[in-house]
Amino acid sequence: MTGLLDPWTLFDVIDVVGVFIGAFTATLVARRLRYDITGMWALALVAGLGGGLIRDLCLQVGPPLALTEPAYLPTVAIATIAGATYGGKVDHTWKSIVFLDSLALITFAVAGSLRTLQYDYGIWATALLGVITAVGGGVLRDVLSGETPMIFRRAELYALAALGASVAMIMLDLLDQPRGSIALAGYTVGLFLRFGSLRWGWMSWAPRAPEERSRG
Amino acid sequence: MTGLLDPWTLFDVIDVVGVFIGAFTATLVARRLRYDITGMWALALVAGLGGGLIRDLCLQVGPPLALTEPAYLPTVAIATIAGATYGGKVDHTWKSIVFLDSLALITFAVAGSLRTLQYDYGIWATALLGVITAVGGGVLRDVLSGETPMIFRRAELYALAALGASVAMIMLDLLDQPRGSIALAGYTVGLFLRFGSLRWGWMSWAPRAPEERSRG
Amino acid sequence: MTGLLDPWTLFDVIDVVGVFIGAFTATLVARRLRYDITGMWALALVAGLGGGLIRDLCLQVGPPLALTEPAYLPTVAIATIAGATYGGKVDHTWKSIVFLDSLALITFAVAGSLRTLQYDYGIWATALLGVITAVGGGVLRDVLSGETPMIFRRAELYALAALGASVAMIMLDLLDQPRGSIALAGYTVGLFLRFGSLRWGWMSWAPRAPEERSRG
C-alpha cells in the first residue's frame, strides 16, 4: 500500500509543496533585486532545495534527495516560470514575501521532521534537523542575496515557530500516532505560532542593549 | 594504462588547473580588499577547493578530495604566492578578475561533470553537481568577502554557461564518446557561452520590476 | 579506563568548553545587533556547533557530533541564558568579543585537531580540519550577521594561530606523545600566537595595493 498516508508518500507530497513555495518566494526576492532569469532560477534552486540538502548531508543516509528526487527539477522550473511571468502581480509589498516565506518555513519544518523521524536519531537531532530544514533555504537565500536572514529579524517568532512544529510532531510520534496526524499537528502548531506572531505581534523577548540600559 | 586520457588522470589535470585559476583569482579579489597574506591564503583555499568540497559532500563517496588530494596544498600555496608577488601587475581592473573567474568557472564545470559522470547518479544530479562545482568556489569567495556573487549579476550568462558545458558533456557521455572528447566539448561550449556573452552582451532575460511596468 | 586523559574524554571536555565560549561570544554579537532571544539562540547554536559540523561532514565517519552529542543542547542553552542575562555586564566594547572569540578559536583548533588525529587522514587533512573547526563557527556567525569575518580582518594572526596550534599537535603526535601533552602544546602555541599578535601587533604581511604602489 502506498496511499497518501504512507510515510514516504506523505513526506514526498509535503516536501514538494515546500520546495514549490520556497522557490516561488525566492523568485519574488529575485525580482525585487532585479536579477535576470538565471539568477532568479539559481536563487529559487537554493531556497527550494538548500534546507533539505543541509539536512540530508547531516543525516548521512546516502546521496541527498536534492540529487536523486526527480520531482525537484520540474517543481523549481515551474516555480521560476510562475515567478518570472506572474510574479509582478503579487510582489507589490514585502508583506507577500513574508507571508509566502512563512508558509514555506512551516511546510519545510513538517517535511524535515517527518523525514528525520523515519530514522532513529533521537529527540534532539530530530528537532534540530526540523529547524535546519525549515530555515536553511531561506537563510541561504538571504545570505546569497545580501539580506539580513529573517531568522534574525526582531519582533516575530520564526525559528521558534518551526521548533514548535517539530516538537509537537516528536511528541505525537512518541505517542505512536499515525503519520497523518503527526503532520497535521505540526502544521497547526507551526502556522498558529508563525501567523499568530505576525498578526498579534507576539514578540520573542529581547535583552535591552547596554546603551539603552545606561540611558534608561 | 594511466595516460592523460585515462578518466581519472584527465579529471586530476583539469581539476588542479581549475584550483590554481580559482585560487589565483581569489588572491586578486583579496588584494582589492587589502587582505593580509593569511586572509589572501584563506580566500584562495575557499575559492579553489570550495566548489569541489560541496560536490563531494553531496556525492557521498567517502572523504572529499579536498582532504585527500596531495596536489591541492602546493597548488593553492603557489597560487597565493603568485598572487601576492605578481598580482599587482595584473590587477589593474575588475575586468581581469572577471576574465580569470570565467576560466575557473568553466574549468570547474568540466571537472565537476567529469567526476560525477564516473558515478551513476543520472542526468539531473550530474548537471546540478557540474554547476555546483563551477559556481561553488566563487560564490563562497564572494559571500565571505561581502561581494554580490557573480552568479546574481545581470547581463551575462554565468550559471547558464556552466550548465551548457555540463549538458554538452552529459549528451556526449550518453553517446559513449571517449572522456577526452567529452571534456573538450564541455570546454568549448562553456567558454563559448561565457566569453560570447561577455563579448557580445548576450543577456539572460530579466523580468521588468513592477515599478518599471507601472511607469512604462 | 576512561580518565580525563583518555583520548575521547579529553576531546569531549575541550570540545564542550569551546562550544560554550563560542556560543557565549555569539550572544554578545547578537546583543550588539539587538537580536531577540531566538535570534541570539540561533546565532549561538551556529557559532557553537558550526565549525564542528563542517568538520564532521568532511570526515564522513557517520552522523556529525552536532546531532548526537547530548551535552551540546544544554551547553548552548546555558551559554544563551548567560549571554541574555549577564551579557550586558561584559559587552561594553568590541574588545571583549575579540578576546572571547580568540579563546574559542584556539579551543576549537585543539578540539578539531584532536578529533581528526583519531582517524588516519594524514597531515594535510588534519591541519585543514583543525583550522576549519577553529574558524568555521565564527565565520558562519559573521556571515549570517552581516559582519566581515574576523579571519579577513587585517593586522592580527587569526587562521595562522589556529594553524600553528594544529601543526604543533600533529608534530607531537608524530613523536607519539600522549594526548594530554598534545592538547597542551596546541593550546600553548595557539594562545601565544593569537594573544601575542593582539598584544604586540604582530602583523601578517599584506601586499601593497596597486594604487598605493603607483602613488608611492
XYZ file of C-alpha atoms in Angstrom:
648
model
C 0.000 0.000 0.000
C 1.357 3.335 -0.978
C -1.597 5.612 -0.224
C -1.247 9.256 0.666
C -0.761 8.418 4.338
C 2.088 6.030 3.704
C 5.024 7.692 5.495
C 7.194 8.291 2.419
C 4.366 9.389 0.144
C 3.146 11.849 2.762
C 6.665 13.244 3.110
C 7.087 13.483 -0.676
C 3.895 15.473 -1.143
C 4.586 17.922 1.686
C 8.225 18.233 0.633
C 7.402 19.111 -2.974
C 4.819 21.668 -1.801
C 7.531 23.247 0.380
C 10.025 23.275 -2.484
C 7.472 24.994 -4.725
C 6.548 27.692 -2.192
C 10.174 28.244 -1.180
C 11.329 28.514 -4.794
C 8.447 30.826 -5.743
C 9.174 33.085 -2.747
C 12.788 33.312 -3.890
C 11.692 34.487 -7.352
C 9.863 37.398 -5.711
C 13.032 38.311 -3.796
C 14.975 37.990 -7.077
C 12.516 40.367 -8.823
C 12.990 42.996 -6.119
C 16.751 42.757 -6.643
C 16.315 42.827 -10.464
C 18.079 39.528 -11.059
C 17.825 38.112 -14.553
C 16.150 34.785 -15.235
C 19.243 32.662 -14.447
C 19.874 34.452 -11.159
C 16.204 34.004 -10.335
C 16.407 30.286 -11.147
C 19.602 29.892 -9.109
C 18.081 31.642 -6.090
C 14.910 29.533 -6.445
C 17.022 26.366 -6.540
C 18.985 27.389 -3.443
C 15.892 28.420 -1.474
C 13.866 25.382 -2.535
C 16.498 22.685 -2.075
C 19.033 24.241 0.346
C 17.395 23.366 3.664
C 16.772 19.754 2.679
C 20.284 19.447 1.274
C 21.901 20.513 4.575
C 19.533 18.163 6.434
C 20.426 15.204 4.218
C 24.174 15.903 4.464
C 23.767 15.776 8.269
C 21.632 12.621 8.181
C 24.397 10.730 6.307
C 21.997 8.208 4.801
C 23.282 8.287 1.227
C 23.108 10.921 -1.520
C 20.822 13.834 -0.603
C 17.315 13.884 -2.049
C 18.233 17.112 -3.846
C 20.260 14.944 -6.247
C 18.008 11.923 -6.568
C 14.411 13.179 -6.373
C 13.136 13.529 -9.962
C 10.263 15.862 -8.986
C 12.528 18.703 -7.834
C 13.755 19.941 -11.212
C 10.274 20.431 -12.754
C 8.954 21.848 -9.463
C 11.641 24.535 -9.285
C 11.330 25.175 -13.032
C 7.560 25.740 -12.790
C 8.023 27.959 -9.725
C 10.634 30.034 -11.572
C 8.451 30.404 -14.668
C 5.482 31.328 -12.480
C 7.579 33.878 -10.598
C 9.007 35.349 -13.790
C 5.659 35.695 -15.557
C 3.082 36.251 -12.816
C 5.384 37.423 -10.008
C 4.735 41.056 -10.912
C 1.096 40.663 -9.878
C 1.784 39.583 -6.270
C 5.057 41.297 -5.481
C 3.720 44.718 -4.570
C 4.910 44.629 -0.972
C 7.457 42.949 1.233
C 4.381 41.604 3.052
C 3.621 38.964 0.436
C 7.203 37.712 0.604
C 6.950 37.354 4.391
C 3.602 35.555 4.019
C 4.876 33.029 1.464
C 8.168 32.611 3.311
C 6.175 31.701 6.435
C 4.198 29.047 4.555
C 7.460 27.580 3.218
C 9.027 27.746 6.693
C 6.342 25.619 8.350
C 5.971 23.258 5.368
C 9.710 22.573 5.453
C 9.626 22.137 9.260
C 6.916 19.464 8.869
C 8.722 17.767 5.948
C 12.116 17.813 7.699
C 10.709 16.407 10.947
C 8.756 13.696 9.095
C 11.884 12.599 7.249
C 14.107 12.580 10.326
C 11.501 10.656 12.339
C 11.958 7.775 9.829
C 15.450 7.310 11.247
C 16.269 6.810 14.903
C 18.287 9.897 15.697
C 16.596 10.861 18.946
C 14.635 13.921 20.017
C 17.437 16.497 19.898
C 18.597 15.592 16.386
C 15.029 15.463 15.064
C 14.170 18.887 16.468
C 17.451 20.367 15.227
C 17.070 18.911 11.716
C 13.433 20.011 11.588
C 14.509 23.596 12.300
C 17.505 23.387 9.922
C 15.262 22.140 7.092
C 12.782 24.912 7.876
C 15.154 27.859 8.000
C 18.013 26.578 5.793
C 16.674 27.517 2.364
C 15.553 30.972 3.473
C 18.827 31.692 5.290
C 20.886 30.683 2.224
C 18.582 32.792 0.015
C 19.040 35.845 2.228
C 22.799 35.420 2.734
C 23.413 34.970 -1.012
C 21.303 37.988 -1.900
C 22.786 40.163 0.831
C 19.672 40.485 3.015
C 19.526 40.049 6.791
C 18.194 36.496 7.285
C 14.562 36.583 8.512
C 15.595 34.368 11.410
C 17.453 37.336 12.913
C 14.759 39.961 12.336
C 13.119 41.057 15.521
C 9.552 41.101 16.676
C 8.260 37.788 15.349
C 8.504 34.118 16.129
C 10.424 32.497 13.276
C 12.772 29.676 14.266
C 10.625 29.230 17.396
C 7.545 28.552 15.239
C 9.489 25.900 13.296
C 10.724 24.437 16.580
C 7.145 24.355 17.898
C 6.024 22.391 14.834
C 8.906 19.962 15.238
C 8.370 19.426 18.983
C 4.632 18.829 18.505
C 5.439 16.172 15.905
C 8.078 14.486 18.092
C 5.599 14.284 20.973
C 2.866 12.702 18.833
C 5.445 10.303 17.401
C 6.404 9.222 20.932
C 2.684 8.541 21.467
C 2.727 6.329 18.328
C 0.194 8.434 16.443
C -0.213 7.889 12.685
C 1.930 9.987 10.318
C -1.093 11.910 9.009
C -1.994 13.211 12.478
C 1.648 13.975 13.209
C 1.966 16.098 10.057
C -1.355 17.834 10.733
C -0.324 18.670 14.296
C 2.994 20.070 13.119
C 1.262 22.257 10.544
C -1.337 23.500 13.007
C 1.128 24.395 15.764
C 3.671 25.918 13.372
C 1.225 28.017 11.355
C -0.533 29.157 14.540
C 2.745 30.291 16.134
C 4.088 31.963 12.982
C 0.942 33.713 11.756
C -0.220 34.462 15.299
C 3.048 36.280 15.921
C 2.717 38.196 12.628
C -0.923 39.096 13.316
C -0.843 39.878 17.025
C 2.785 40.892 17.349
C 3.916 38.181 19.748
C 7.471 39.127 20.276
C 10.254 36.909 21.353
C 11.994 38.650 24.279
C 14.991 40.846 23.519
C 17.551 41.905 26.122
C 17.976 45.659 26.269
C 21.243 46.824 24.764
C 23.789 48.195 27.275
C 23.477 51.735 25.922
C 19.707 51.707 26.373
C 20.128 50.450 29.891
C 22.634 53.116 30.829
C 20.418 55.782 29.283
C 17.265 54.331 30.919
C 47.439 2.329 -18.618
C 47.316 5.680 -16.966
C 47.797 8.028 -19.894
C 46.461 11.553 -19.965
C 43.136 10.371 -21.365
C 42.576 7.840 -18.611
C 39.362 9.127 -16.929
C 40.892 9.887 -13.527
C 44.135 11.365 -14.836
C 42.204 13.654 -17.143
C 39.995 14.751 -14.241
C 43.029 15.309 -11.999
C 44.772 17.547 -14.504
C 41.708 19.673 -15.283
C 40.795 19.823 -11.585
C 44.201 21.093 -10.497
C 44.177 23.700 -13.284
C 40.790 24.891 -12.014
C 42.027 25.008 -8.412
C 45.013 27.093 -9.490
C 42.982 29.598 -11.524
C 40.251 29.814 -8.868
C 42.783 30.343 -6.075
C 44.754 32.918 -8.089
C 41.562 34.838 -8.923
C 40.740 34.938 -5.209
C 44.119 36.492 -4.417
C 43.277 39.353 -6.803
C 39.961 39.878 -5.004
C 41.866 39.751 -1.703
C 44.302 42.420 -2.948
C 41.449 44.747 -3.849
C 40.058 44.320 -0.336
C 43.556 44.785 1.175
C 43.569 41.467 2.984
C 46.879 40.400 4.508
C 48.673 37.250 3.359
C 46.701 34.886 5.643
C 43.360 36.311 4.573
C 44.527 36.011 0.975
C 45.531 32.380 1.510
C 42.239 31.594 3.276
C 40.195 33.133 0.449
C 42.305 31.268 -2.141
C 41.691 27.996 -0.294
C 37.943 28.605 -0.125
C 37.659 29.648 -3.781
C 39.932 26.853 -5.023
C 38.520 23.962 -3.002
C 35.010 25.129 -2.003
C 33.056 24.051 -5.066
C 34.633 20.597 -5.169
C 34.135 20.196 -1.419
C 30.380 20.840 -1.664
C 30.203 18.497 -4.700
C 31.998 15.698 -2.828
C 29.861 16.125 0.303
C 26.806 15.676 -1.955
C 28.285 12.681 -3.798
C 28.739 10.808 -0.502
C 31.522 8.583 -1.848
C 33.958 8.921 1.050
C 36.126 11.787 2.320
C 36.136 14.766 -0.084
C 39.107 15.178 -2.424
C 39.840 18.495 -0.683
C 41.144 16.426 2.247
C 42.881 13.614 0.429
C 44.343 15.058 -2.785
C 48.036 15.799 -2.106
C 48.351 18.229 -5.043
C 45.918 20.791 -3.627
C 48.086 22.267 -0.856
C 51.071 23.113 -3.115
C 48.715 24.315 -5.879
C 46.929 26.781 -3.602
C 50.242 27.782 -1.993
C 51.841 28.574 -5.384
C 48.714 30.461 -6.494
C 48.796 32.524 -3.284
C 52.496 33.316 -3.622
C 51.975 34.224 -7.284
C 49.028 36.444 -6.401
C 50.914 38.116 -3.536
C 54.068 38.841 -5.552
C 52.930 39.300 -9.165
C 49.215 40.046 -8.560
C 49.903 43.788 -8.631
C 50.852 43.557 -12.290
C 47.542 42.088 -13.500
C 45.019 43.532 -11.069
C 44.520 46.914 -12.647
C 40.854 46.410 -13.394
C 37.867 44.363 -12.323
C 37.956 43.070 -15.907
C 40.903 40.734 -15.282
C 39.115 39.247 -12.259
C 36.016 38.561 -14.370
C 38.187 37.020 -17.119
C 40.034 34.659 -14.757
C 36.861 33.878 -12.818
C 35.256 32.814 -16.120
C 38.150 30.467 -16.917
C 37.867 28.927 -13.431
C 34.078 28.676 -13.801
C 34.206 26.590 -16.980
C 37.227 24.538 -15.849
C 35.388 23.607 -12.662
C 32.202 22.836 -14.626
C 34.176 20.391 -16.805
C 35.994 18.847 -13.818
C 32.808 18.515 -11.738
C 30.859 16.913 -14.587
C 33.732 14.511 -15.401
C 33.911 13.392 -11.782
C 30.160 12.943 -11.389
C 29.925 11.010 -14.669
C 32.202 8.352 -13.064
C 29.312 7.516 -10.738
C 25.815 6.633 -11.859
C 23.785 9.495 -10.477
C 21.705 10.282 -13.558
C 21.388 13.356 -15.734
C 19.821 15.732 -13.225
C 22.386 15.073 -10.487
C 25.298 15.308 -12.916
C 24.120 18.637 -14.317
C 23.412 20.006 -10.831
C 26.786 18.905 -9.437
C 28.564 20.262 -12.512
C 27.011 23.680 -11.887
C 27.616 23.477 -8.105
C 31.295 22.664 -8.662
C 31.527 25.505 -11.172
C 29.918 28.263 -9.142
C 30.559 26.996 -5.561
C 34.053 28.343 -5.006
C 33.260 31.735 -6.497
C 30.005 32.081 -4.555
C 31.747 31.232 -1.263
C 34.548 33.684 -2.142
C 32.069 36.477 -2.817
C 29.820 35.771 0.189
C 32.787 35.622 2.588
C 34.278 38.830 1.235
C 30.949 40.662 1.192
C 30.553 40.988 -2.595
C 27.436 40.215 -4.616
C 28.052 36.714 -6.046
C 28.792 36.918 -9.808
C 26.024 34.387 -10.387
C 23.482 37.073 -9.491
C 24.986 39.905 -11.537
C 22.912 40.833 -14.542
C 23.680 40.984 -18.214
C 25.851 37.911 -18.697
C 25.478 34.160 -18.891
C 27.182 32.686 -15.828
C 25.471 29.648 -14.318
C 23.874 29.058 -17.730
C 27.337 28.791 -19.331
C 28.358 26.203 -16.718
C 25.079 24.366 -17.294
C 25.721 24.403 -21.033
C 29.133 22.804 -20.525
C 27.643 20.153 -18.249
C 24.740 19.318 -20.579
C 27.067 19.012 -23.594
C 29.216 16.555 -21.626
C 26.227 14.520 -20.455
C 24.977 14.218 -24.038
C 28.342 13.020 -25.370
C 28.588 10.584 -22.447
C 25.188 9.130 -23.374
C 26.633 8.639 -26.876
C 29.584 6.747 -25.326
C 32.201 9.185 -26.556
C 35.712 8.985 -25.044
C 36.486 11.150 -21.990
C 38.864 13.383 -23.911
C 36.181 14.423 -26.413
C 33.659 14.887 -23.613
C 35.977 17.242 -21.755
C 36.845 19.135 -24.938
C 33.164 19.568 -25.815
C 32.383 20.852 -22.313
C 35.212 23.383 -22.522
C 34.218 24.541 -25.987
C 30.533 25.025 -25.210
C 31.164 26.588 -21.796
C 33.885 29.021 -22.905
C 31.871 29.967 -25.993
C 28.758 30.744 -23.941
C 30.614 32.606 -21.186
C 33.037 34.660 -23.277
C 30.483 35.137 -26.038
C 28.105 36.689 -23.518
C 30.904 38.911 -22.144
C 31.992 39.974 -25.644
C 28.672 40.394 -27.434
C 26.496 41.145 -24.435
C 24.157 38.156 -24.668
C 21.852 38.818 -21.811
C 19.808 36.366 -19.935
C 16.226 37.722 -19.848
C 15.153 39.776 -16.829
C 11.527 40.407 -15.914
C 10.726 44.084 -15.539
C 10.257 45.150 -11.963
C 6.657 46.056 -11.035
C 7.537 49.725 -10.586
C 9.033 49.931 -14.065
C 5.963 48.307 -15.529
C 3.611 50.730 -13.839
C 5.735 53.636 -15.032
C 6.005 52.245 -18.564
C 39.951 3.319 31.849
C 38.113 6.468 30.911
C 40.070 9.065 32.846
C 40.400 12.655 31.743
C 43.403 11.829 29.562
C 41.618 9.118 27.675
C 41.584 10.430 24.067
C 37.811 10.752 23.684
C 37.160 12.129 27.160
C 39.855 14.756 26.668
C 38.310 15.729 23.332
C 34.810 15.860 24.842
C 35.859 18.203 27.639
C 37.786 20.589 25.376
C 35.055 20.450 22.751
C 32.274 21.379 25.177
C 34.388 24.239 26.582
C 34.831 25.528 23.021
C 31.110 25.222 22.297
C 30.306 27.195 25.451
C 32.773 30.014 24.732
C 31.822 30.150 21.031
C 28.101 30.241 21.839
C 28.551 32.859 24.578
C 30.619 35.062 22.247
C 27.820 34.861 19.682
C 25.294 36.098 22.236
C 27.417 39.237 22.730
C 27.452 39.801 18.965
C 23.672 39.222 18.950
C 23.214 41.835 21.721
C 25.136 44.422 19.720
C 22.849 43.755 16.744
C 19.735 43.835 19.021
C 18.577 40.351 18.094
C 15.768 38.930 20.198
C 16.236 35.789 22.312
C 15.534 33.354 19.450
C 17.932 35.088 17.102
C 20.504 35.070 19.902
C 19.955 31.346 20.455
C 20.168 30.619 16.727
C 23.413 32.566 16.371
C 24.828 30.813 19.479
C 23.922 27.434 18.000
C 25.561 28.264 14.664
C 28.730 29.667 16.246
C 28.995 26.866 18.821
C 28.287 23.902 16.553
C 29.033 25.201 13.027
C 32.768 24.544 12.859
C 32.472 21.016 14.239
C 29.541 20.299 11.928
C 31.531 21.208 8.791
C 34.492 19.166 10.116
C 32.318 16.104 10.724
C 30.631 16.368 7.317
C 34.145 16.344 5.787
C 35.338 13.441 7.964
C 32.486 11.233 6.695
C 32.537 8.972 9.758
C 28.788 8.864 10.413
C 26.308 11.467 11.686
C 28.032 14.650 12.927
C 28.534 15.075 16.659
C 26.283 18.153 16.482
C 23.353 15.743 16.126
C 24.385 13.005 18.519
C 26.279 14.644 21.390
C 23.768 15.069 24.257
C 25.881 17.733 26.034
C 25.558 20.325 23.241
C 21.938 21.363 23.747
C 22.288 22.213 27.474
C 25.687 23.832 26.831
C 24.320 26.186 24.168
C 21.188 26.809 26.249
C 23.225 27.804 29.324
C 25.504 29.998 27.198
C 22.459 31.737 25.678
C 20.830 32.304 29.075
C 24.137 33.602 30.459
C 24.554 35.912 27.472
C 20.959 37.162 27.693
C 21.056 37.880 31.429
C 24.682 38.757 32.240
C 25.886 39.698 28.732
C 25.164 43.382 29.403
C 27.898 43.411 32.065
C 30.730 42.321 29.774
C 29.667 43.660 26.402
C 30.878 47.227 26.744
C 33.429 47.030 23.976
C 34.247 45.103 20.832
C 37.421 44.151 22.698
C 35.724 41.570 24.903
C 34.176 39.938 21.852
C 37.604 39.658 20.195
C 39.072 38.236 23.434
C 36.397 35.544 23.832
C 36.398 34.788 20.111
C 40.153 34.155 20.357
C 39.680 31.709 23.245
C 37.013 29.872 21.249
C 39.233 29.896 18.143
C 42.141 28.116 19.828
C 39.917 25.780 21.853
C 38.187 24.665 18.656
C 41.548 24.296 16.874
C 42.733 21.946 19.644
C 39.447 20.013 19.715
C 39.269 19.688 15.919
C 42.870 18.502 15.627
C 42.430 16.012 18.487
C 39.350 14.544 16.826
C 40.924 14.303 13.379
C 44.096 12.708 14.800
C 41.902 9.769 15.928
C 41.433 8.928 12.263
C 44.227 8.382 9.782
C 43.705 11.219 7.344
C 47.281 12.418 7.100
C 48.960 15.715 7.952
C 47.286 17.944 5.369
C 43.732 16.855 6.209
C 44.370 17.117 9.958
C 45.774 20.635 9.675
C 42.964 21.716 7.330
C 40.220 20.264 9.543
C 41.834 21.787 12.636
C 41.664 25.219 11.021
C 38.136 24.627 9.640
C 36.889 23.622 13.103
C 38.603 26.663 14.586
C 37.331 29.325 12.220
C 34.084 27.685 10.963
C 31.705 28.735 13.741
C 32.995 32.305 13.819
C 32.902 32.678 10.049
C 29.298 31.405 9.887
C 28.359 33.740 12.775
C 29.868 36.747 10.990
C 28.484 35.904 7.541
C 24.958 35.333 8.908
C 25.013 38.551 10.910
C 26.496 40.595 8.050
C 29.904 41.317 9.626
C 33.275 40.922 7.901
C 34.623 37.553 9.129
C 37.469 38.063 11.641
C 39.608 35.776 9.510
C 39.802 38.536 6.870
C 40.458 41.447 9.217
C 43.968 42.768 8.916
C 46.733 43.223 11.417
C 46.425 40.087 13.525
C 47.234 36.415 13.260
C 43.932 34.546 13.203
C 43.825 31.494 10.947
C 47.622 31.327 11.267
C 47.316 30.980 15.074
C 44.865 28.110 14.614
C 47.182 26.548 12.056
C 50.111 26.899 14.484
C 48.151 25.032 17.161
C 47.237 22.303 14.711
C 50.775 21.883 13.342
C 52.256 21.706 16.858
C 49.797 18.941 17.712
C 50.492 16.997 14.505
C 54.255 17.132 15.217
C 53.863 15.837 18.792
C 51.513 13.137 17.515
C 54.148 12.008 15.005
C 56.524 11.750 18.015
C 53.942 9.511 19.757
C 53.422 11.874 22.666
C 50.396 11.303 24.955
C 47.156 13.131 24.106
C 47.369 15.357 27.177
C 50.727 16.808 26.092
C 49.496 17.164 22.526
C 46.476 19.178 23.625
C 48.586 21.299 25.989
C 51.104 22.065 23.247
C 48.326 23.050 20.848
C 46.797 25.396 23.408
C 50.158 26.948 24.297
C 51.239 27.599 20.723
C 47.806 28.780 19.596
C 47.124 31.131 22.512
C 50.679 32.512 22.328
C 50.354 33.280 18.602
C 46.854 34.750 18.848
C 47.226 36.827 22.017
C 50.805 37.755 21.181
C 49.611 39.190 17.873
C 46.792 41.080 19.630
C 49.140 42.415 22.344
C 52.260 43.217 20.340
C 50.650 43.820 16.969
C 52.373 41.033 15.040
C 51.013 41.558 11.607
C 50.729 39.075 8.883
C 52.288 40.629 5.745
C 49.994 42.453 3.318
C 50.915 43.223 -0.291
C 50.531 46.874 -1.187
C 47.520 47.605 -3.342
C 48.325 48.603 -6.928
C 47.020 52.149 -6.384
C 49.316 52.641 -3.404
C 52.242 51.383 -5.423
C 51.567 53.695 -8.326
C 51.195 56.618 -5.944
C 54.324 55.604 -3.950
